[in-house]
Amino acid sequence: MKATTQYLILLSFDCLSSHDIPILEELPNFRRLMQTGTTCKNVETIYPSLTYPCHTSIVTGNYPKRHGITSNTLLQPGKSSPDWYWHRHHIEGTTLYDEAKKAGLKTAAFLWPVTAKGDIDYHMPEIFANRSYHHQIPVSLFNGSFFYQLEMNRRFGKLRKGLQQPHLDDFVLESAAYTIKAKKPNLMLVHFTDLDTQRHYHGVSSNEAKAALRRHDERLGKILEAVEVSGLKEQTTIAALGDHSALDECKAVKPNTILKEMGLLEVNAKGNVSNWAAYCKSCDGSAYIYAKNDDSRLDSRLLEHFKVLSQDGSNGIERVLTREEASEKGADPNASLMLEASLGFYFSESYEGDYIDTITQKDVDSKKYTWASHGYSPDKPDYQTVLILSGSGIAKNKILPSMRLVDEGPTFARLLGLNLGETDGTVQEGFFI
Ligand SMILES: [Zn+2]
């Protein structure tokens, strides 16, 4: 297949939402990108709409049940900080960066989820030290390009303050801009999390979130500038995209307290899980209920119990999905059932205390809870994300009415003349000249 561009840069602005468009239209760099390209303001995300499953859907063109990244973190009952799906090996099937590499293209990735130890030429993976005996710098170095990351740390490391925002995105930005100019990768994946972080801790429409959008516009400007300086502007295509939206919440729901009451989850005197037959894995706006053993009677009991609970709106459960219904929406078919939170609620994995907590500022300051989250069903109102494409091969000043997140991978593959094979998503011809 013939490529329509030689250089493709994907800029993921985590949590960039359709309702941000009026603000983006007032910001110089986003406005310029929209005017010179094609915009879809109505991109349907995937279920559960969490960052790791979303980013994997973007690079595979498949729903979570097919690519295998069904949540951000692994099922590790009772672990206060479960491990994330950091590594490429968790993904089933091929990805955009694997196909690019196979075709002999040069690849780069900066904090793109689920790429650790992936075969990427200039690679700074998103992985953090999750054990008391691990240190952040070596964890990053050994899971990505060792010497290249040492160089980026030497050049720009002074910008970062651990994993804190907005410093982390500024470090990523400078590393990416430098790499565009010095290494000229054919495919570059960049993941910025400033906006998502501000929304979690200050709310969807907070001033802090708006300030993050302005910082993102400046970051976009610096990437556009780096492309100009590289001398490859005419052969380059830029995508600015979001992975999901977010919704405000004021109450945290704890289904594991119910499973404990039902005798399906046992906790010892130290407060640790000692045994479990069923466990709720939170995906924030939604939650999986897993049964340890294949047991249709237990499945029915759980379904009945949560259906009754969901009938009272104050319990925070908008919908209970059977295994089949969750699977139809592209979520993990191995869960016994799935819960969708009502507006204003989200799920916590905690099994201590009351079934529902009202969130306070103190809870948010201590990072026990947040003021906004995602993970909800793509059907939630006002919950779409966006994709702006501009540059080589892309139609100018055009609007595409709607598409799905899973359509992005095949569309990006087409741009580079690659093929992801048979995917859930389809190429969106409307973007092309
Ligand atoms: Zn995200």
Short mmCIF file of C-alpha atoms and ligand atoms in Angstrom, two decimals:
data_model
loop_
_atom_site.label_atom_id
_atom_site.label_comp_id
_atom_site.label_asym_id
_atom_site.label_seq_id
_atom_site.Cartn_x
_atom_site.Cartn_y
_atom_site.Cartn_z
CA MET A 1 0.00 0.00 0.00
CA LYS A 2 1.32 3.43 -0.92
CA ALA A 3 2.08 5.78 1.98
CA THR A 4 0.48 9.24 2.00
CA THR A 5 2.99 10.59 4.49
CA GLN A 6 6.58 9.83 5.46
CA TYR A 7 6.49 11.13 9.01
CA LEU A 8 3.58 10.66 11.40
CA ILE A 9 3.54 12.27 14.85
CA LEU A 10 0.76 11.20 17.26
CA LEU A 11 0.29 13.61 20.15
CA SER A 12 -2.02 12.13 22.76
CA PHE A 13 -3.32 14.81 25.12
CA ASP A 14 -4.78 12.49 27.73
CA CYS A 15 -8.43 13.33 28.53
CA LEU A 16 -8.84 15.84 25.66
CA SER A 17 -12.62 15.99 25.21
CA SER A 18 -15.16 17.14 22.64
CA HIS A 19 -16.35 19.83 25.05
CA ASP A 20 -12.82 21.29 24.96
CA ILE A 21 -13.23 22.21 21.28
CA PRO A 22 -14.57 25.76 21.90
CA ILE A 23 -11.48 26.44 24.06
CA LEU A 24 -9.13 24.83 21.51
CA GLU A 25 -10.60 27.04 18.79
CA GLU A 26 -9.42 30.07 20.76
CA LEU A 27 -5.89 28.73 21.24
CA PRO A 28 -3.47 29.64 18.43
CA ASN A 29 -1.80 26.29 17.75
CA PHE A 30 -4.83 24.03 18.06
CA ARG A 31 -6.78 26.49 15.90
CA ARG A 32 -4.04 26.43 13.27
CA LEU A 33 -3.99 22.63 13.29
CA MET A 34 -7.79 22.49 12.82
CA GLN A 35 -7.72 25.09 10.03
CA THR A 36 -5.00 23.27 8.14
CA GLY A 37 -6.44 19.80 8.69
CA THR A 38 -9.47 17.59 9.31
CA THR A 39 -11.14 17.40 12.73
CA CYS A 40 -13.48 14.82 14.21
CA LYS A 41 -15.12 16.34 17.30
CA ASN A 42 -17.09 13.20 18.04
CA VAL A 43 -14.82 10.20 18.60
CA GLU A 44 -16.45 7.35 20.52
CA THR A 45 -14.06 5.91 23.11
CA ILE A 46 -13.89 2.26 24.24
CA TYR A 47 -15.14 0.40 27.35
CA PRO A 48 -13.81 0.66 29.97
CA SER A 49 -12.57 4.12 28.94
CA LEU A 50 -9.27 3.93 30.81
CA THR A 51 -5.95 5.27 29.54
CA TYR A 52 -4.13 1.95 28.96
CA PRO A 53 -6.95 0.14 27.12
CA CYS A 54 -7.63 3.35 25.11
CA HIS A 55 -4.03 3.85 24.00
CA THR A 56 -3.80 0.19 23.05
CA SER A 57 -6.99 0.50 20.99
CA ILE A 58 -5.45 3.51 19.21
CA VAL A 59 -2.35 1.56 18.09
CA THR A 60 -4.08 -1.77 17.39
CA GLY A 61 -7.49 -0.73 15.99
CA ASN A 62 -9.13 -3.27 18.30
CA TYR A 63 -11.40 -3.30 21.35
CA PRO A 64 -9.93 -4.39 24.71
CA LYS A 65 -11.36 -7.91 24.62
CA ARG A 66 -9.31 -8.49 21.46
CA HIS A 67 -6.06 -6.69 22.35
CA GLY A 68 -6.08 -7.95 25.93
CA ILE A 69 -5.55 -4.67 27.82
CA THR A 70 -8.87 -4.72 29.63
CA SER A 71 -7.94 -2.30 32.42
CA ASN A 72 -5.04 -0.09 33.51
CA THR A 73 -3.85 -2.54 36.12
CA LEU A 74 -3.63 -6.30 36.60
CA LEU A 75 -6.07 -8.25 38.74
CA GLN A 76 -4.19 -8.46 42.04
CA PRO A 77 -6.85 -8.67 44.78
CA GLY A 78 -6.04 -6.69 47.92
CA LYS A 79 -2.88 -5.09 46.56
CA SER A 80 -3.05 -1.38 47.36
CA SER A 81 -0.88 -0.49 44.35
CA PRO A 82 -1.42 -3.20 41.71
CA ASP A 83 1.01 -3.46 38.79
CA TRP A 84 0.02 -1.75 35.55
CA TYR A 85 -0.07 -3.25 32.09
CA TRP A 86 3.27 -1.64 31.39
CA HIS A 87 4.77 -4.09 28.94
CA ARG A 88 4.25 -4.61 25.23
CA HIS A 89 4.04 -8.38 25.73
CA HIS A 90 0.60 -7.99 27.33
CA ILE A 91 -0.85 -6.87 23.96
CA GLU A 92 -2.26 -9.57 21.73
CA GLY A 93 -1.70 -9.08 18.00
CA THR A 94 0.26 -6.43 16.18
CA THR A 95 0.57 -2.67 16.76
CA LEU A 96 1.24 0.38 14.63
CA TYR A 97 4.82 0.65 15.92
CA ASP A 98 5.54 -3.05 15.30
CA GLU A 99 4.30 -2.77 11.72
CA ALA A 100 6.33 0.42 11.21
CA LYS A 101 9.45 -1.33 12.46
CA LYS A 102 8.80 -4.35 10.25
CA ALA A 103 8.55 -2.02 7.24
CA GLY A 104 11.97 -0.60 8.08
CA LEU A 105 10.67 2.72 9.43
CA LYS A 106 12.32 4.54 12.34
CA THR A 107 10.11 4.68 15.47
CA ALA A 108 10.03 6.72 18.69
CA ALA A 109 7.71 6.67 21.72
CA PHE A 110 7.49 8.88 24.79
CA LEU A 111 5.46 7.64 27.75
CA TRP A 112 3.04 5.87 25.42
CA PRO A 113 1.23 3.29 27.57
CA VAL A 114 1.89 -0.46 27.31
CA THR A 115 5.14 -0.19 25.33
CA ALA A 116 7.76 -1.19 27.95
CA LYS A 117 10.44 -3.47 26.44
CA GLY A 118 8.79 -2.95 23.03
CA ASP A 119 10.92 -2.86 19.87
CA ILE A 120 11.03 0.93 19.38
CA ASP A 121 14.15 2.79 18.23
CA TYR A 122 13.98 5.86 20.50
CA HIS A 123 11.99 4.76 23.48
CA MET A 124 11.09 6.32 26.81
CA PRO A 125 8.36 4.02 28.18
CA GLU A 126 5.68 4.85 30.73
CA ILE A 127 6.55 2.67 33.70
CA PHE A 128 7.02 3.67 37.29
CA ALA A 129 8.81 2.14 40.23
CA ASN A 130 6.15 0.11 42.02
CA ARG A 131 8.28 -1.66 44.63
CA SER A 132 10.00 -0.03 47.59
CA TYR A 133 13.34 -1.46 46.35
CA HIS A 134 12.91 -0.09 42.80
CA HIS A 135 14.22 3.28 41.72
CA GLN A 136 12.54 5.28 38.94
CA ILE A 137 15.54 6.06 36.71
CA PRO A 138 16.84 2.46 36.29
CA VAL A 139 13.25 1.16 35.90
CA SER A 140 12.76 3.54 32.95
CA LEU A 141 16.21 2.89 31.47
CA PHE A 142 15.96 -0.91 31.45
CA ASN A 143 12.49 -0.96 29.88
CA GLY A 144 13.25 1.43 27.01
CA SER A 145 16.26 2.67 25.01
CA PHE A 146 19.00 2.75 27.63
CA PHE A 147 21.60 5.15 26.19
CA TYR A 148 19.07 7.33 24.42
CA GLN A 149 17.19 7.90 27.68
CA LEU A 150 20.45 8.67 29.45
CA GLU A 151 21.04 11.34 26.81
CA MET A 152 17.53 12.79 27.22
CA ASN A 153 18.00 12.88 31.00
CA ARG A 154 21.36 14.58 30.59
CA ARG A 155 19.92 17.20 28.23
CA PHE A 156 16.49 17.83 29.78
CA GLY A 157 16.40 15.98 33.11
CA LYS A 158 16.56 19.25 35.04
CA LEU A 159 12.99 19.97 33.87
CA ARG A 160 11.46 17.04 35.70
CA LYS A 161 10.47 16.67 39.34
CA GLY A 162 9.88 12.94 39.64
CA LEU A 163 6.51 12.18 38.03
CA GLN A 164 4.93 15.55 38.94
CA GLN A 165 2.97 17.58 36.41
CA PRO A 166 3.31 19.88 34.54
CA HIS A 167 7.09 19.24 34.78
CA LEU A 168 6.90 15.69 33.43
CA ASP A 169 5.09 16.80 30.24
CA ASP A 170 7.63 19.59 29.76
CA PHE A 171 10.45 17.04 29.96
CA VAL A 172 8.61 14.80 27.47
CA LEU A 173 8.01 17.77 25.18
CA GLU A 174 11.67 18.86 25.07
CA SER A 175 12.79 15.25 24.51
CA ALA A 176 10.26 14.81 21.69
CA ALA A 177 11.08 18.14 20.02
CA TYR A 178 14.80 17.34 20.15
CA THR A 179 14.18 13.86 18.70
CA ILE A 180 12.12 15.23 15.78
CA LYS A 181 15.07 17.45 14.83
CA ALA A 182 17.97 15.11 15.62
CA LYS A 183 16.62 11.63 14.83
CA LYS A 184 13.76 12.23 12.36
CA PRO A 185 11.65 9.16 13.26
CA ASN A 186 8.96 8.13 10.74
CA LEU A 187 6.51 7.30 13.52
CA MET A 188 6.47 9.13 16.83
CA LEU A 189 4.03 8.46 19.68
CA VAL A 190 3.86 11.04 22.49
CA HIS A 191 1.64 10.85 25.56
CA PHE A 192 1.02 14.00 27.63
CA THR A 193 -0.91 13.63 30.92
CA ASP A 194 -1.04 17.17 32.34
CA LEU A 195 -4.74 17.75 31.50
CA ASP A 196 -5.87 14.36 32.82
CA THR A 197 -4.01 14.91 36.09
CA GLN A 198 -5.56 18.38 36.61
CA ARG A 199 -9.05 17.02 35.88
CA HIS A 200 -8.66 14.18 38.38
CA TYR A 201 -7.56 16.44 41.23
CA HIS A 202 -9.41 19.69 40.46
CA GLY A 203 -12.47 18.75 38.36
CA VAL A 204 -13.38 18.54 34.67
CA SER A 205 -14.01 22.28 34.12
CA SER A 206 -11.60 23.60 36.76
CA ASN A 207 -9.31 26.56 36.14
CA GLU A 208 -6.42 24.13 36.56
CA ALA A 209 -7.75 22.03 33.65
CA LYS A 210 -8.10 25.16 31.51
CA ALA A 211 -4.54 26.16 32.35
CA ALA A 212 -3.40 22.67 31.28
CA LEU A 213 -5.16 23.16 27.92
CA ARG A 214 -3.22 26.39 27.43
CA ARG A 215 0.04 24.62 28.33
CA HIS A 216 -0.86 21.87 25.85
CA ASP A 217 -1.34 24.51 23.16
CA GLU A 218 2.15 25.81 23.85
CA ARG A 219 3.50 22.25 23.71
CA LEU A 220 1.76 21.69 20.38
CA GLY A 221 3.34 24.94 19.16
CA LYS A 222 6.81 23.71 20.10
CA ILE A 223 6.26 20.42 18.26
CA LEU A 224 5.08 22.32 15.14
CA GLU A 225 8.18 24.50 15.42
CA ALA A 226 10.45 21.44 15.70
CA VAL A 227 8.86 20.00 12.55
CA GLU A 228 9.54 23.28 10.70
CA VAL A 229 13.16 23.31 11.87
CA SER A 230 13.63 19.67 10.83
CA GLY A 231 12.91 20.74 7.23
CA LEU A 232 10.41 17.89 6.80
CA LYS A 233 7.15 19.81 7.22
CA GLU A 234 5.81 18.95 3.76
CA GLN A 235 6.28 15.21 4.35
CA THR A 236 4.88 15.21 7.92
CA THR A 237 1.41 14.55 9.32
CA ILE A 238 0.45 15.47 12.88
CA ALA A 239 -2.38 13.98 14.92
CA ALA A 240 -3.62 15.66 18.10
CA LEU A 241 -5.96 13.34 19.92
CA GLY A 242 -7.64 12.42 23.17
CA ASP A 243 -8.32 8.96 24.57
CA HIS A 244 -11.49 9.59 26.63
CA SER A 245 -13.29 12.39 28.43
CA ALA A 246 -13.94 12.63 32.19
CA LEU A 247 -16.89 13.25 34.51
CA ASP A 248 -17.06 14.93 37.90
CA GLU A 249 -17.86 12.83 40.97
CA CYS A 250 -18.68 13.44 44.62
CA LYS A 251 -19.19 9.89 45.89
CA ALA A 252 -17.04 6.75 45.91
CA VAL A 253 -18.79 3.36 45.75
CA LYS A 254 -17.09 0.27 47.21
CA PRO A 255 -18.59 -2.98 45.84
CA ASN A 256 -15.95 -5.03 47.67
CA THR A 257 -17.63 -4.13 50.99
CA ILE A 258 -20.73 -5.94 49.64
CA LEU A 259 -18.69 -8.97 48.53
CA LYS A 260 -17.19 -9.08 52.03
CA GLU A 261 -20.69 -9.04 53.56
CA MET A 262 -21.72 -11.85 51.20
CA GLY A 263 -18.82 -13.95 52.54
CA LEU A 264 -17.07 -13.91 49.15
CA LEU A 265 -14.09 -11.84 50.24
CA GLU A 266 -12.14 -12.48 53.44
CA VAL A 267 -9.90 -9.94 55.11
CA ASN A 268 -7.46 -10.80 57.94
CA ALA A 269 -6.73 -8.87 61.14
CA LYS A 270 -4.04 -6.83 59.36
CA GLY A 271 -6.63 -5.67 56.80
CA ASN A 272 -5.21 -7.77 53.95
CA VAL A 273 -7.24 -10.00 51.62
CA SER A 274 -6.71 -13.56 52.89
CA ASN A 275 -9.11 -15.34 50.54
CA TRP A 276 -11.57 -14.46 47.80
CA ALA A 277 -14.25 -16.09 45.68
CA ALA A 278 -15.33 -12.83 44.03
CA TYR A 279 -13.53 -9.50 43.77
CA CYS A 280 -14.41 -6.08 42.39
CA LYS A 281 -11.74 -4.58 40.16
CA SER A 282 -12.39 -0.88 39.81
CA CYS A 283 -12.08 0.84 36.43
CA ASP A 284 -13.16 4.11 38.10
CA GLY A 285 -16.37 4.92 36.17
CA SER A 286 -17.07 1.22 35.75
CA ALA A 287 -16.00 -1.94 37.57
CA TYR A 288 -15.49 -5.61 36.82
CA ILE A 289 -16.64 -8.28 39.25
CA TYR A 290 -14.42 -11.33 38.85
CA ALA A 291 -15.19 -14.77 40.23
CA LYS A 292 -12.10 -16.82 41.09
CA ASN A 293 -13.59 -20.06 39.78
CA ASP A 294 -15.87 -20.80 36.87
CA ASP A 295 -19.20 -21.07 38.70
CA SER A 296 -22.46 -20.19 36.96
CA ARG A 297 -24.40 -20.34 40.24
CA LEU A 298 -22.11 -17.73 41.76
CA ASP A 299 -22.44 -15.62 38.58
CA SER A 300 -26.25 -15.71 38.95
CA ARG A 301 -26.07 -14.87 42.65
CA LEU A 302 -23.81 -11.88 41.99
CA LEU A 303 -25.96 -10.67 39.11
CA GLU A 304 -29.14 -10.90 41.19
CA HIS A 305 -27.55 -9.14 44.18
CA PHE A 306 -26.14 -6.21 42.21
CA LYS A 307 -29.31 -5.86 40.08
CA VAL A 308 -31.36 -5.41 43.27
CA LEU A 309 -28.79 -2.93 44.60
CA SER A 310 -28.85 -0.93 41.36
CA GLN A 311 -32.61 -0.35 41.63
CA ASP A 312 -32.00 2.26 44.34
CA GLY A 313 -30.42 5.25 42.59
CA SER A 314 -28.60 6.31 45.76
CA ASN A 315 -26.42 3.18 45.48
CA GLY A 316 -24.53 4.66 42.55
CA ILE A 317 -24.93 1.79 40.07
CA GLU A 318 -26.55 2.89 36.81
CA ARG A 319 -26.36 -0.49 35.08
CA VAL A 320 -25.32 -4.08 35.74
CA LEU A 321 -23.94 -5.83 32.66
CA THR A 322 -23.80 -9.59 32.28
CA ARG A 323 -20.62 -11.23 31.03
CA GLU A 324 -22.15 -11.32 27.53
CA GLU A 325 -23.22 -7.67 27.61
CA ALA A 326 -19.75 -6.54 28.79
CA SER A 327 -18.13 -8.64 26.07
CA GLU A 328 -20.44 -7.16 23.41
CA LYS A 329 -19.20 -3.71 24.41
CA GLY A 330 -15.61 -4.88 23.90
CA ALA A 331 -14.72 -5.25 27.60
CA ASP A 332 -13.16 -8.26 29.36
CA PRO A 333 -15.26 -11.39 28.70
CA ASN A 334 -13.60 -13.11 31.67
CA ALA A 335 -15.37 -10.93 34.24
CA SER A 336 -18.45 -12.41 35.84
CA LEU A 337 -20.24 -9.10 35.42
CA MET A 338 -19.61 -5.40 35.04
CA LEU A 339 -21.02 -2.34 36.82
CA GLU A 340 -21.49 1.12 35.32
CA ALA A 341 -21.48 4.01 37.80
CA SER A 342 -24.26 6.61 37.93
CA LEU A 343 -23.37 10.24 37.25
CA GLY A 344 -21.56 11.73 40.25
CA PHE A 345 -20.27 8.34 41.44
CA TYR A 346 -17.19 6.25 40.76
CA PHE A 347 -15.87 2.91 42.02
CA SER A 348 -13.19 2.33 44.61
CA GLU A 349 -11.56 -1.07 45.13
CA SER A 350 -11.45 -0.56 48.92
CA TYR A 351 -13.19 -3.17 51.09
CA GLU A 352 -12.99 -1.11 54.31
CA GLY A 353 -15.66 1.07 55.90
CA ASP A 354 -19.05 2.01 54.45
CA TYR A 355 -20.39 1.03 51.01
CA ILE A 356 -20.38 4.67 49.92
CA ASP A 357 -18.06 7.52 50.93
CA THR A 358 -18.81 11.18 50.28
CA ILE A 359 -15.62 12.65 48.87
CA THR A 360 -14.02 15.54 50.76
CA GLN A 361 -11.20 17.91 49.79
CA LYS A 362 -9.07 16.15 52.42
CA ASP A 363 -9.60 12.82 50.59
CA VAL A 364 -8.46 14.42 47.34
CA ASP A 365 -5.47 16.16 48.94
CA SER A 366 -4.33 12.82 50.39
CA LYS A 367 -4.93 11.18 46.97
CA LYS A 368 -7.41 8.74 48.50
CA TYR A 369 -10.07 9.93 46.05
CA THR A 370 -10.35 12.25 43.06
CA TRP A 371 -12.89 14.89 41.90
CA ALA A 372 -13.25 13.49 38.39
CA SER A 373 -12.55 10.28 36.57
CA HIS A 374 -13.13 8.20 33.47
CA GLY A 375 -13.61 4.51 32.77
CA TYR A 376 -17.34 5.11 32.12
CA SER A 377 -19.31 3.70 29.21
CA PRO A 378 -18.88 5.54 25.89
CA ASP A 379 -22.70 6.01 26.02
CA LYS A 380 -22.46 8.50 28.88
CA PRO A 381 -23.68 11.95 27.75
CA ASP A 382 -21.08 14.53 26.69
CA TYR A 383 -18.30 11.97 26.89
CA GLN A 384 -16.70 11.95 23.42
CA THR A 385 -13.08 12.62 22.60
CA VAL A 386 -11.45 14.23 19.55
CA LEU A 387 -8.98 13.67 16.72
CA ILE A 388 -7.36 16.44 14.68
CA LEU A 389 -5.18 15.38 11.74
CA SER A 390 -3.17 17.85 9.71
CA GLY A 391 -0.34 17.70 7.16
CA SER A 392 0.73 15.50 4.31
CA GLY A 393 -2.19 13.58 2.76
CA ILE A 394 -4.89 15.22 4.92
CA ALA A 395 -7.82 17.35 3.69
CA LYS A 396 -7.74 20.99 4.83
CA ASN A 397 -10.30 22.78 7.04
CA LYS A 398 -12.68 19.85 7.08
CA ILE A 399 -14.96 18.34 9.74
CA LEU A 400 -15.66 14.62 10.03
CA PRO A 401 -19.01 14.02 11.80
CA SER A 402 -18.13 10.96 13.89
CA MET A 403 -15.83 7.96 14.25
CA ARG A 404 -14.64 5.45 16.84
CA LEU A 405 -11.32 5.30 18.71
CA VAL A 406 -10.68 1.88 17.14
CA ASP A 407 -10.79 3.51 13.68
CA GLU A 408 -7.67 5.53 14.48
CA GLY A 409 -5.12 2.68 14.23
CA PRO A 410 -6.15 1.54 10.73
CA THR A 411 -6.31 5.20 9.58
CA PHE A 412 -2.81 5.94 10.90
CA ALA A 413 -1.53 2.70 9.37
CA ARG A 414 -2.95 3.74 5.98
CA LEU A 415 -1.14 7.09 6.22
CA LEU A 416 2.21 5.31 6.56
CA GLY A 417 1.34 2.69 3.94
CA LEU A 418 1.07 -0.01 6.63
CA ASN A 419 -1.63 -2.55 7.40
CA LEU A 420 -2.79 -3.72 10.84
CA GLY A 421 -4.60 -6.69 9.32
CA GLU A 422 -8.20 -7.44 10.22
CA THR A 423 -9.26 -4.98 12.91
CA ASP A 424 -12.43 -3.90 14.74
CA GLY A 425 -11.86 -0.39 13.39
CA THR A 426 -11.86 0.75 9.77
CA VAL A 427 -9.85 3.30 7.77
CA GLN A 428 -11.61 6.71 7.84
CA GLU A 429 -11.31 7.79 4.23
CA GLY A 430 -12.81 11.20 5.06
CA PHE A 431 -9.48 12.46 6.41
CA PHE A 432 -7.62 11.99 3.16
CA ILE A 433 -7.30 14.46 0.29
ZN ZN B 1 -6.34 8.71 29.60
#
